[in-house]
Amino acid sequence: MRTIKLGTSTLEVPVLAVGCMRINSLSKTEAERFVQTSLEAGANFFDHADIYGGGKCEEIFADAIHMNDEIREKIFLQSKCGIRQGQFDFSKEHILESVDKILQRLRTDYLDILLLHRPDALVEPDEVAEAFDKLESSGKVRHFGVSNQNPLQIQLLRKSVKQPIIANQLQLSITNANMISNGVNVNMVNDSSIHRDGSILDFCRLNDITIQPWSPFQYGFFEGVFLDNDKFPELNAQIDEIAAKYDVSNTTIAIAWLLRHPANMQPVTGTTNVERLLDCIKASEIRLTREEWYAIYRAAGNILP
Ligand SMILES: NC(=O)c1ccc[n+]([C@@H]2O[C@H](COP(=O)([O-])OP(=O)(O)OC[C@H]3O[C@@H](n4cnc5c(N)ncnc54)[C@H](OP(=O)(O)O)[C@@H]3O)[C@@H](O)[C@H]2O)c1
């Protein structure tokens, strides 16, 4: 699979991350097949979070991959912390405790990347910095990033944190593309011009922070998949036409649309179906034309002023 450099780091990683949020829906045998298929296809970057399946997803993954030192060196492991029942928590104590538990569940000594999952209203950047320093010096975490953060929240962290923020995981799909459409509709009197993210797309490009789009097939907030969905007839017709041209599935084209953006994003897939995963991976070989990219953008209802 095609690779990209993650943020300002020297990490050369697959252009797709395999999301593990839903792997607790799989049996042991299915999980083993899923992980094995990923590895054979070169998809060796796995995205976790301490809350997925209440911790079960990390354990299921470690079992499925038969974690040992040899396997560990062949994969990239990313996990997240900071979400707790009824609150978000970026306190030093919580970050350190969470990472210890993540490492235990994944049966490893280190994470390649730790992301702070959702902005904590009570964040104290100095505390985050102390936690990151400790995690880095102990070798438990090699690189750091964030998720769902806007430019000023990242800048605030950077005032104290000395490690580079190399990734920002954000919700982005063809049907949830406000971060793109607000840049196309600057200063217009329409809903697309509304900045919900403080120009995070341009900020990440300017600062070499890799955007990791999450839920690349969902519309709304986990409302469902837009592909083959009657709610999106124009979009599906457009995607199907382009899929036929390339002789690939609509799944492949939906990922190829994200990969065509010049920000060098690393989408995080969520499927637990091996055929669909392979279809996602196929997208790394396709480069949509400018005309195709805009046709899909418009067919989803995204407007040009
Ligand atoms: N940072 C954050 O705040 C955050 C939030 C949410 C998720 N994430 C990460 O992002 C990853 C992806 O999220 P997601 O699972 O919501 O993403 P997704 O890839 O948009 O959705 C996957 C779900 O859609 C289903 N699906 C149905 N038809 C599909 C098709 N044609 N192509 C692909 N999927 C289809 C899949 O079912 P099958 O399994 O049957 O294919 C699966 O249940 C997660 O695993 C997690 O790692 C991060």
mmCIF file of C-alpha atoms and ligand atoms in Angstrom:
data_model
loop_
_atom_site.group_PDB
_atom_site.id
_atom_site.type_symbol
_atom_site.label_atom_id
_atom_site.label_comp_id
_atom_site.label_asym_id
_atom_site.label_seq_id
_atom_site.Cartn_x
_atom_site.Cartn_y
_atom_site.Cartn_z
ATOM 1 C CA MET A 1 0.000 0.000 0.000
ATOM 2 C CA ARG A 2 1.099 3.571 -0.624
ATOM 3 C CA THR A 3 2.710 5.214 2.394
ATOM 4 C CA ILE A 4 2.868 8.759 3.734
ATOM 5 C CA LYS A 5 5.018 10.523 6.305
ATOM 6 C CA LEU A 6 3.067 11.155 9.482
ATOM 7 C CA GLY A 7 3.191 14.847 10.354
ATOM 8 C CA THR A 8 6.696 16.171 10.918
ATOM 9 C CA SER A 9 7.909 12.785 12.142
ATOM 10 C CA THR A 10 10.049 10.347 10.191
ATOM 11 C CA LEU A 11 7.363 7.669 10.494
ATOM 12 C CA GLU A 12 6.515 6.252 7.074
ATOM 13 C CA VAL A 13 3.030 4.805 7.504
ATOM 14 C CA PRO A 14 0.327 3.264 5.281
ATOM 15 C CA VAL A 15 -1.991 5.867 3.788
ATOM 16 C CA LEU A 16 -4.923 4.093 5.472
ATOM 17 C CA ALA A 17 -5.251 3.367 9.171
ATOM 18 C CA VAL A 18 -7.297 0.351 10.228
ATOM 19 C CA GLY A 19 -9.810 1.496 12.843
ATOM 20 C CA CYS A 20 -10.509 -1.029 15.586
ATOM 21 C CA MET A 21 -13.543 0.591 17.236
ATOM 22 C CA ARG A 22 -15.923 -2.097 16.024
ATOM 23 C CA ILE A 23 -13.826 -5.273 16.244
ATOM 24 C CA ASN A 24 -15.677 -6.415 19.358
ATOM 25 C CA SER A 25 -18.462 -7.429 16.947
ATOM 26 C CA LEU A 26 -16.191 -10.194 15.611
ATOM 27 C CA SER A 27 -15.667 -13.734 16.869
ATOM 28 C CA LYS A 28 -12.088 -14.758 17.730
ATOM 29 C CA THR A 29 -11.663 -16.504 14.363
ATOM 30 C CA GLU A 30 -13.130 -13.551 12.466
ATOM 31 C CA ALA A 31 -10.882 -11.109 14.329
ATOM 32 C CA GLU A 32 -7.829 -13.235 13.490
ATOM 33 C CA ARG A 33 -8.801 -13.296 9.809
ATOM 34 C CA PHE A 34 -9.439 -9.548 9.821
ATOM 35 C CA VAL A 35 -6.057 -8.708 11.336
ATOM 36 C CA GLN A 36 -4.213 -11.233 9.169
ATOM 37 C CA THR A 37 -5.833 -9.876 5.987
ATOM 38 C CA SER A 38 -4.861 -6.332 6.994
ATOM 39 C CA LEU A 39 -1.233 -7.321 7.508
ATOM 40 C CA GLU A 40 -1.010 -9.264 4.262
ATOM 41 C CA ALA A 41 -2.361 -6.219 2.403
ATOM 42 C CA GLY A 42 0.226 -3.939 4.011
ATOM 43 C CA ALA A 43 -2.294 -2.263 6.331
ATOM 44 C CA ASN A 44 -0.194 -2.473 9.470
ATOM 45 C CA PHE A 45 -1.289 0.783 11.153
ATOM 46 C CA PHE A 46 -4.022 0.173 13.727
ATOM 47 C CA ASP A 47 -6.121 2.850 15.427
ATOM 48 C CA HIS A 48 -7.461 2.190 18.919
ATOM 49 C CA ALA A 49 -8.874 4.089 21.888
ATOM 50 C CA ASP A 50 -9.126 3.086 25.503
ATOM 51 C CA ILE A 51 -12.924 3.420 25.333
ATOM 52 C CA TYR A 52 -13.567 1.189 22.302
ATOM 53 C CA GLY A 53 -15.714 -1.654 23.567
ATOM 54 C CA GLY A 54 -14.882 -0.438 27.085
ATOM 55 C CA GLY A 55 -11.274 -1.641 26.547
ATOM 56 C CA LYS A 56 -12.296 -4.945 24.960
ATOM 57 C CA CYS A 57 -11.287 -3.915 21.416
ATOM 58 C CA GLU A 58 -7.637 -3.521 22.434
ATOM 59 C CA GLU A 59 -7.661 -6.930 24.133
ATOM 60 C CA ILE A 60 -9.393 -8.628 21.201
ATOM 61 C CA PHE A 61 -6.822 -7.079 18.875
ATOM 62 C CA ALA A 62 -3.843 -8.270 20.944
ATOM 63 C CA ASP A 63 -5.284 -11.798 20.965
ATOM 64 C CA ALA A 64 -6.144 -11.744 17.269
ATOM 65 C CA ILE A 65 -2.665 -10.649 16.200
ATOM 66 C CA HIS A 66 -1.018 -13.025 18.714
ATOM 67 C CA MET A 67 0.989 -10.121 20.067
ATOM 68 C CA ASN A 68 4.668 -10.778 20.728
ATOM 69 C CA ASP A 69 7.899 -8.804 20.285
ATOM 70 C CA GLU A 70 8.390 -9.903 16.709
ATOM 71 C CA ILE A 71 4.870 -8.924 15.615
ATOM 72 C CA ARG A 72 5.065 -5.668 17.563
ATOM 73 C CA GLU A 73 8.006 -4.432 15.514
ATOM 74 C CA LYS A 74 6.059 -4.984 12.302
ATOM 75 C CA ILE A 75 3.068 -2.802 13.157
ATOM 76 C CA PHE A 76 2.149 0.742 14.154
ATOM 77 C CA LEU A 77 -0.109 1.095 17.173
ATOM 78 C CA GLN A 78 -2.024 4.280 17.875
ATOM 79 C CA SER A 79 -4.429 4.704 20.760
ATOM 80 C CA LYS A 80 -6.302 7.531 22.446
ATOM 81 C CA CYS A 81 -7.292 8.604 25.918
ATOM 82 C CA GLY A 82 -9.114 11.465 27.607
ATOM 83 C CA ILE A 83 -12.768 10.414 27.396
ATOM 84 C CA ARG A 84 -14.355 9.282 30.643
ATOM 85 C CA GLN A 85 -17.940 8.673 31.690
ATOM 86 C CA GLY A 86 -19.611 12.113 31.818
ATOM 87 C CA GLN A 87 -16.422 14.126 31.339
ATOM 88 C CA PHE A 88 -13.278 14.640 29.306
ATOM 89 C CA ASP A 89 -10.022 14.441 31.233
ATOM 90 C CA PHE A 90 -6.565 15.602 30.119
ATOM 91 C CA SER A 91 -5.147 15.652 33.651
ATOM 92 C CA LYS A 92 -1.627 14.304 34.012
ATOM 93 C CA GLU A 93 -2.800 11.563 36.330
ATOM 94 C CA HIS A 94 -5.517 10.366 33.963
ATOM 95 C CA ILE A 95 -3.284 10.415 30.873
ATOM 96 C CA LEU A 96 -0.545 8.405 32.604
ATOM 97 C CA GLU A 97 -2.951 5.907 34.120
ATOM 98 C CA SER A 98 -4.785 5.468 30.795
ATOM 99 C CA VAL A 99 -1.594 4.737 28.876
ATOM 100 C CA ASP A 100 -0.531 2.084 31.387
ATOM 101 C CA LYS A 101 -3.874 0.346 30.966
ATOM 102 C CA ILE A 102 -3.751 0.642 27.156
ATOM 103 C CA LEU A 103 -0.294 -0.945 27.094
ATOM 104 C CA GLN A 104 -1.490 -3.776 29.321
ATOM 105 C CA ARG A 105 -4.499 -4.491 27.114
ATOM 106 C CA LEU A 106 -2.477 -4.320 23.895
ATOM 107 C CA ARG A 107 0.268 -6.411 25.533
ATOM 108 C CA THR A 108 3.031 -4.068 24.421
ATOM 109 C CA ASP A 109 5.673 -1.803 25.999
ATOM 110 C CA TYR A 110 4.987 1.209 23.816
ATOM 111 C CA LEU A 111 2.568 3.076 21.578
ATOM 112 C CA ASP A 112 3.805 4.559 18.338
ATOM 113 C CA ILE A 113 1.292 7.398 18.695
ATOM 114 C CA LEU A 114 -0.942 8.598 21.517
ATOM 115 C CA LEU A 115 -3.821 10.946 20.665
ATOM 116 C CA LEU A 116 -5.816 13.071 23.107
ATOM 117 C CA HIS A 117 -9.327 11.987 22.155
ATOM 118 C CA ARG A 118 -11.654 14.993 22.627
ATOM 119 C CA PRO A 119 -10.889 18.514 23.883
ATOM 120 C CA ASP A 120 -11.132 18.783 27.666
ATOM 121 C CA ALA A 121 -12.749 22.094 28.730
ATOM 122 C CA LEU A 122 -10.557 22.029 31.852
ATOM 123 C CA VAL A 123 -7.269 21.301 30.068
ATOM 124 C CA GLU A 124 -4.091 22.568 31.748
ATOM 125 C CA PRO A 125 -1.439 22.503 28.988
ATOM 126 C CA ASP A 126 1.398 22.357 31.539
ATOM 127 C CA GLU A 127 -0.023 19.149 32.966
ATOM 128 C CA VAL A 128 -0.345 17.623 29.516
ATOM 129 C CA ALA A 129 3.280 18.590 28.880
ATOM 130 C CA GLU A 130 4.416 16.850 32.073
ATOM 131 C CA ALA A 131 2.479 13.729 31.117
ATOM 132 C CA PHE A 132 3.913 13.694 27.592
ATOM 133 C CA ASP A 133 7.477 14.207 28.893
ATOM 134 C CA LYS A 134 7.086 11.302 31.268
ATOM 135 C CA LEU A 135 5.595 9.041 28.608
ATOM 136 C CA GLU A 136 8.320 9.945 26.145
ATOM 137 C CA SER A 137 11.252 9.564 28.560
ATOM 138 C CA SER A 138 9.967 6.215 29.825
ATOM 139 C CA GLY A 139 9.645 4.997 26.229
ATOM 140 C CA LYS A 140 5.936 4.271 26.627
ATOM 141 C CA VAL A 141 4.873 6.655 23.839
ATOM 142 C CA ARG A 142 7.014 7.637 20.848
ATOM 143 C CA HIS A 143 4.824 10.283 19.154
ATOM 144 C CA PHE A 144 1.875 12.468 20.120
ATOM 145 C CA GLY A 145 -1.214 13.901 18.485
ATOM 146 C CA VAL A 146 -4.758 15.029 19.107
ATOM 147 C CA SER A 147 -8.253 14.326 17.885
ATOM 148 C CA ASN A 148 -11.224 16.619 17.267
ATOM 149 C CA GLN A 149 -9.218 19.750 18.065
ATOM 150 C CA ASN A 150 -9.328 23.166 16.412
ATOM 151 C CA PRO A 151 -6.263 25.304 15.569
ATOM 152 C CA LEU A 152 -6.284 27.401 18.734
ATOM 153 C CA GLN A 153 -6.636 24.362 20.977
ATOM 154 C CA ILE A 154 -3.584 22.875 19.299
ATOM 155 C CA GLN A 155 -1.688 26.171 19.641
ATOM 156 C CA LEU A 156 -2.589 26.325 23.311
ATOM 157 C CA LEU A 157 -1.150 22.838 23.864
ATOM 158 C CA ARG A 158 1.939 23.745 21.879
ATOM 159 C CA LYS A 159 2.701 26.591 24.295
ATOM 160 C CA SER A 160 3.645 23.946 26.862
ATOM 161 C CA VAL A 161 4.083 20.668 25.040
ATOM 162 C CA LYS A 162 7.531 20.296 23.455
ATOM 163 C CA GLN A 163 6.812 17.192 21.354
ATOM 164 C CA PRO A 164 5.415 17.876 17.882
ATOM 165 C CA ILE A 165 1.691 17.263 17.395
ATOM 166 C CA ILE A 166 1.868 15.000 14.356
ATOM 167 C CA ALA A 167 -1.776 14.021 13.787
ATOM 168 C CA ASN A 168 -5.282 15.351 14.305
ATOM 169 C CA GLN A 169 -8.087 12.815 13.921
ATOM 170 C CA LEU A 170 -11.265 14.539 12.701
ATOM 171 C CA GLN A 171 -14.668 13.496 11.410
ATOM 172 C CA LEU A 172 -14.602 13.783 7.623
ATOM 173 C CA SER A 173 -16.463 12.052 4.810
ATOM 174 C CA ILE A 174 -17.981 13.110 1.477
ATOM 175 C CA THR A 175 -21.223 13.912 3.319
ATOM 176 C CA ASN A 176 -19.517 15.476 6.372
ATOM 177 C CA ALA A 177 -17.180 17.786 4.502
ATOM 178 C CA ASN A 178 -17.740 21.173 6.097
ATOM 179 C CA MET A 179 -14.017 21.482 6.794
ATOM 180 C CA ILE A 180 -13.528 21.505 3.014
ATOM 181 C CA SER A 181 -16.672 23.367 1.904
ATOM 182 C CA ASN A 182 -16.181 26.288 4.316
ATOM 183 C CA GLY A 183 -12.918 27.041 2.574
ATOM 184 C CA VAL A 184 -14.650 27.044 -0.794
ATOM 185 C CA ASN A 185 -17.409 29.365 0.441
ATOM 186 C CA VAL A 186 -15.407 32.030 2.270
ATOM 187 C CA ASN A 187 -17.524 35.012 3.301
ATOM 188 C CA MET A 188 -20.662 33.819 1.491
ATOM 189 C CA VAL A 189 -24.123 34.132 3.017
ATOM 190 C CA ASN A 190 -24.829 30.399 3.051
ATOM 191 C CA ASP A 191 -24.534 27.556 5.554
ATOM 192 C CA SER A 192 -21.467 26.063 3.886
ATOM 193 C CA SER A 193 -19.453 29.174 4.721
ATOM 194 C CA ILE A 194 -19.936 28.604 8.453
ATOM 195 C CA HIS A 195 -16.636 27.801 10.108
ATOM 196 C CA ARG A 196 -17.223 25.095 12.655
ATOM 197 C CA ASP A 197 -13.558 24.217 13.044
ATOM 198 C CA GLY A 198 -11.481 27.418 12.893
ATOM 199 C CA SER A 199 -9.991 26.513 9.491
ATOM 200 C CA ILE A 200 -8.475 23.307 10.802
ATOM 201 C CA LEU A 201 -7.777 21.955 7.328
ATOM 202 C CA ASP A 202 -5.555 24.864 6.338
ATOM 203 C CA PHE A 203 -3.985 24.956 9.793
ATOM 204 C CA CYS A 204 -2.993 21.287 9.604
ATOM 205 C CA ARG A 205 -1.571 21.731 6.118
ATOM 206 C CA LEU A 206 0.390 24.801 7.172
ATOM 207 C CA ASN A 207 1.797 23.013 10.209
ATOM 208 C CA ASP A 208 2.390 19.561 8.694
ATOM 209 C CA ILE A 209 -0.116 17.859 10.960
ATOM 210 C CA THR A 210 -1.625 14.774 9.307
ATOM 211 C CA ILE A 211 -5.417 14.767 9.300
ATOM 212 C CA GLN A 212 -6.859 11.324 9.984
ATOM 213 C CA PRO A 213 -10.485 11.379 8.772
ATOM 214 C CA TRP A 214 -12.690 9.206 10.990
ATOM 215 C CA SER A 215 -16.014 7.660 9.940
ATOM 216 C CA PRO A 216 -15.227 7.999 6.218
ATOM 217 C CA PHE A 217 -18.496 6.263 5.251
ATOM 218 C CA GLN A 218 -20.931 7.773 7.745
ATOM 219 C CA TYR A 219 -23.320 10.697 7.367
ATOM 220 C CA GLY A 220 -24.359 12.685 10.441
ATOM 221 C CA PHE A 221 -23.005 11.479 13.757
ATOM 222 C CA PHE A 222 -23.078 7.684 13.233
ATOM 223 C CA GLU A 223 -26.478 7.971 11.511
ATOM 224 C CA GLY A 224 -25.573 5.426 8.866
ATOM 225 C CA VAL A 225 -23.574 4.748 5.731
ATOM 226 C CA PHE A 226 -24.237 7.014 2.729
ATOM 227 C CA LEU A 227 -23.258 4.387 0.153
ATOM 228 C CA ASP A 228 -26.209 2.524 -1.411
ATOM 229 C CA ASN A 229 -28.479 4.704 0.728
ATOM 230 C CA ASP A 230 -31.753 6.045 -0.767
ATOM 231 C CA LYS A 231 -31.224 9.335 1.073
ATOM 232 C CA PHE A 232 -28.330 10.148 -1.305
ATOM 233 C CA PRO A 233 -29.506 9.202 -4.830
ATOM 234 C CA GLU A 234 -27.467 11.780 -6.735
ATOM 235 C CA LEU A 235 -24.300 11.047 -4.798
ATOM 236 C CA ASN A 236 -24.621 7.290 -5.238
ATOM 237 C CA ALA A 237 -25.308 7.630 -8.969
ATOM 238 C CA GLN A 238 -22.173 9.758 -9.337
ATOM 239 C CA ILE A 239 -19.985 7.453 -7.268
ATOM 240 C CA ASP A 240 -21.315 4.376 -9.087
ATOM 241 C CA GLU A 241 -20.561 5.927 -12.476
ATOM 242 C CA ILE A 242 -16.964 6.640 -11.477
ATOM 243 C CA ALA A 243 -16.614 3.228 -9.819
ATOM 244 C CA ALA A 244 -17.696 1.566 -13.083
ATOM 245 C CA LYS A 245 -15.118 3.579 -14.995
ATOM 246 C CA TYR A 246 -12.281 2.386 -12.740
ATOM 247 C CA ASP A 247 -13.814 -1.099 -12.405
ATOM 248 C CA VAL A 248 -13.815 -0.886 -8.592
ATOM 249 C CA SER A 249 -16.512 -0.779 -5.905
ATOM 250 C CA ASN A 250 -18.227 2.343 -4.576
ATOM 251 C CA THR A 251 -16.345 1.755 -1.292
ATOM 252 C CA THR A 252 -13.044 2.215 -3.118
ATOM 253 C CA ILE A 253 -14.198 5.478 -4.707
ATOM 254 C CA ALA A 254 -15.389 6.942 -1.376
ATOM 255 C CA ILE A 255 -11.897 6.483 0.064
ATOM 256 C CA ALA A 256 -10.207 7.604 -3.163
ATOM 257 C CA TRP A 257 -12.128 10.889 -2.817
ATOM 258 C CA LEU A 258 -10.503 11.563 0.568
ATOM 259 C CA LEU A 259 -7.080 10.499 -0.678
ATOM 260 C CA ARG A 260 -7.290 12.869 -3.669
ATOM 261 C CA HIS A 261 -7.217 15.878 -1.375
ATOM 262 C CA PRO A 262 -3.696 17.350 -1.385
ATOM 263 C CA ALA A 263 -3.521 17.509 2.425
ATOM 264 C CA ASN A 264 -2.102 13.927 2.392
ATOM 265 C CA MET A 265 -4.670 12.621 4.804
ATOM 266 C CA GLN A 266 -4.661 9.193 6.424
ATOM 267 C CA PRO A 267 -8.309 8.024 6.571
ATOM 268 C CA VAL A 268 -9.244 5.640 9.378
ATOM 269 C CA THR A 269 -11.470 2.844 8.104
ATOM 270 C CA GLY A 270 -14.093 1.303 10.353
ATOM 271 C CA THR A 271 -15.199 -1.775 8.476
ATOM 272 C CA THR A 272 -14.743 -5.189 10.048
ATOM 273 C CA ASN A 273 -15.538 -6.916 6.770
ATOM 274 C CA VAL A 274 -12.368 -8.156 5.064
ATOM 275 C CA GLU A 275 -13.669 -7.708 1.504
ATOM 276 C CA ARG A 276 -14.629 -4.121 2.242
ATOM 277 C CA LEU A 277 -11.272 -3.520 3.911
ATOM 278 C CA LEU A 278 -9.504 -4.721 0.757
ATOM 279 C CA ASP A 279 -11.752 -2.414 -1.303
ATOM 280 C CA CYS A 280 -10.673 0.504 0.904
ATOM 281 C CA ILE A 281 -7.020 -0.437 0.452
ATOM 282 C CA LYS A 282 -7.461 -0.531 -3.324
ATOM 283 C CA ALA A 283 -8.183 3.216 -3.196
ATOM 284 C CA SER A 284 -4.519 3.913 -2.570
ATOM 285 C CA GLU A 285 -3.840 2.960 -6.202
ATOM 286 C CA ILE A 286 -6.428 5.365 -7.634
ATOM 287 C CA ARG A 287 -6.037 9.065 -8.240
ATOM 288 C CA LEU A 288 -9.341 10.709 -9.143
ATOM 289 C CA THR A 289 -9.263 13.517 -11.670
ATOM 290 C CA ARG A 290 -10.107 17.054 -10.571
ATOM 291 C CA GLU A 291 -13.399 16.762 -12.524
ATOM 292 C CA GLU A 292 -14.331 13.504 -10.762
ATOM 293 C CA TRP A 293 -13.460 14.883 -7.336
ATOM 294 C CA TYR A 294 -15.626 17.984 -7.819
ATOM 295 C CA ALA A 295 -18.471 15.958 -9.360
ATOM 296 C CA ILE A 296 -18.644 13.834 -6.189
ATOM 297 C CA TYR A 297 -18.297 16.921 -3.984
ATOM 298 C CA ARG A 298 -21.291 18.566 -5.718
ATOM 299 C CA ALA A 299 -23.397 15.404 -5.911
ATOM 300 C CA ALA A 300 -23.263 15.208 -2.102
ATOM 301 C CA GLY A 301 -24.936 18.631 -1.903
ATOM 302 C CA ASN A 302 -21.729 20.545 -1.201
ATOM 303 C CA ILE A 303 -21.998 23.824 -3.037
ATOM 304 C CA LEU A 304 -19.745 26.052 -5.068
ATOM 305 C CA PRO A 305 -20.575 29.765 -4.675
HETATM 306 N N1 LIG B 1 -11.348 10.216 17.004
HETATM 307 C C1 LIG B 1 -12.640 10.030 17.136
HETATM 308 O O1 LIG B 1 -13.347 10.787 17.828
HETATM 309 C C2 LIG B 1 -13.263 8.845 16.454
HETATM 310 C C3 LIG B 1 -14.657 8.680 16.451
HETATM 311 C C4 LIG B 1 -15.179 7.579 15.785
HETATM 312 C C5 LIG B 1 -14.348 6.659 15.152
HETATM 313 N N2 LIG B 1 -12.998 6.832 15.192
HETATM 314 C C6 LIG B 1 -12.082 5.887 14.510
HETATM 315 O O2 LIG B 1 -12.458 5.846 13.146
HETATM 316 C C7 LIG B 1 -12.689 4.489 12.764
HETATM 317 C C8 LIG B 1 -13.747 4.487 11.713
HETATM 318 O O3 LIG B 1 -15.006 4.905 12.241
HETATM 319 P P1 LIG B 1 -16.346 4.237 11.745
HETATM 320 O O4 LIG B 1 -16.333 2.802 12.058
HETATM 321 O O5 LIG B 1 -17.482 5.052 12.227
HETATM 322 O O6 LIG B 1 -16.138 4.426 10.163
HETATM 323 P P2 LIG B 1 -16.828 4.002 8.840
HETATM 324 O O7 LIG B 1 -15.799 3.281 8.066
HETATM 325 O O8 LIG B 1 -17.424 5.224 8.270
HETATM 326 O O9 LIG B 1 -18.031 3.039 9.208
HETATM 327 C C9 LIG B 1 -17.860 1.658 9.313
HETATM 328 C C10 LIG B 1 -19.199 1.016 9.524
HETATM 329 O O10 LIG B 1 -19.975 1.171 8.323
HETATM 330 C C11 LIG B 1 -20.387 -0.125 7.878
HETATM 331 N N3 LIG B 1 -20.472 -0.169 6.424
HETATM 332 C C12 LIG B 1 -21.579 -0.538 5.731
HETATM 333 N N4 LIG B 1 -21.372 -0.471 4.426
HETATM 334 C C13 LIG B 1 -20.107 -0.066 4.262
HETATM 335 C C14 LIG B 1 -19.328 0.189 3.103
HETATM 336 N N5 LIG B 1 -19.802 0.040 1.860
HETATM 337 N N6 LIG B 1 -18.071 0.583 3.266
HETATM 338 C C15 LIG B 1 -17.569 0.733 4.513
HETATM 339 N N7 LIG B 1 -18.274 0.519 5.656
HETATM 340 C C16 LIG B 1 -19.542 0.118 5.511
HETATM 341 C C17 LIG B 1 -19.343 -1.063 8.426
HETATM 342 O O11 LIG B 1 -19.921 -2.352 8.478
HETATM 343 P P3 LIG B 1 -19.010 -3.635 8.155
HETATM 344 O O12 LIG B 1 -18.117 -3.786 9.326
HETATM 345 O O13 LIG B 1 -20.000 -4.738 8.039
HETATM 346 O O14 LIG B 1 -18.294 -3.348 6.881
HETATM 347 C C18 LIG B 1 -19.093 -0.464 9.797
HETATM 348 O O15 LIG B 1 -20.121 -0.838 10.692
HETATM 349 C C19 LIG B 1 -13.007 3.754 14.046
HETATM 350 O O16 LIG B 1 -12.731 2.380 13.982
HETATM 351 C C20 LIG B 1 -12.117 4.458 15.027
HETATM 352 O O17 LIG B 1 -10.833 3.879 14.957
HETATM 353 C C21 LIG B 1 -12.453 7.915 15.812
#
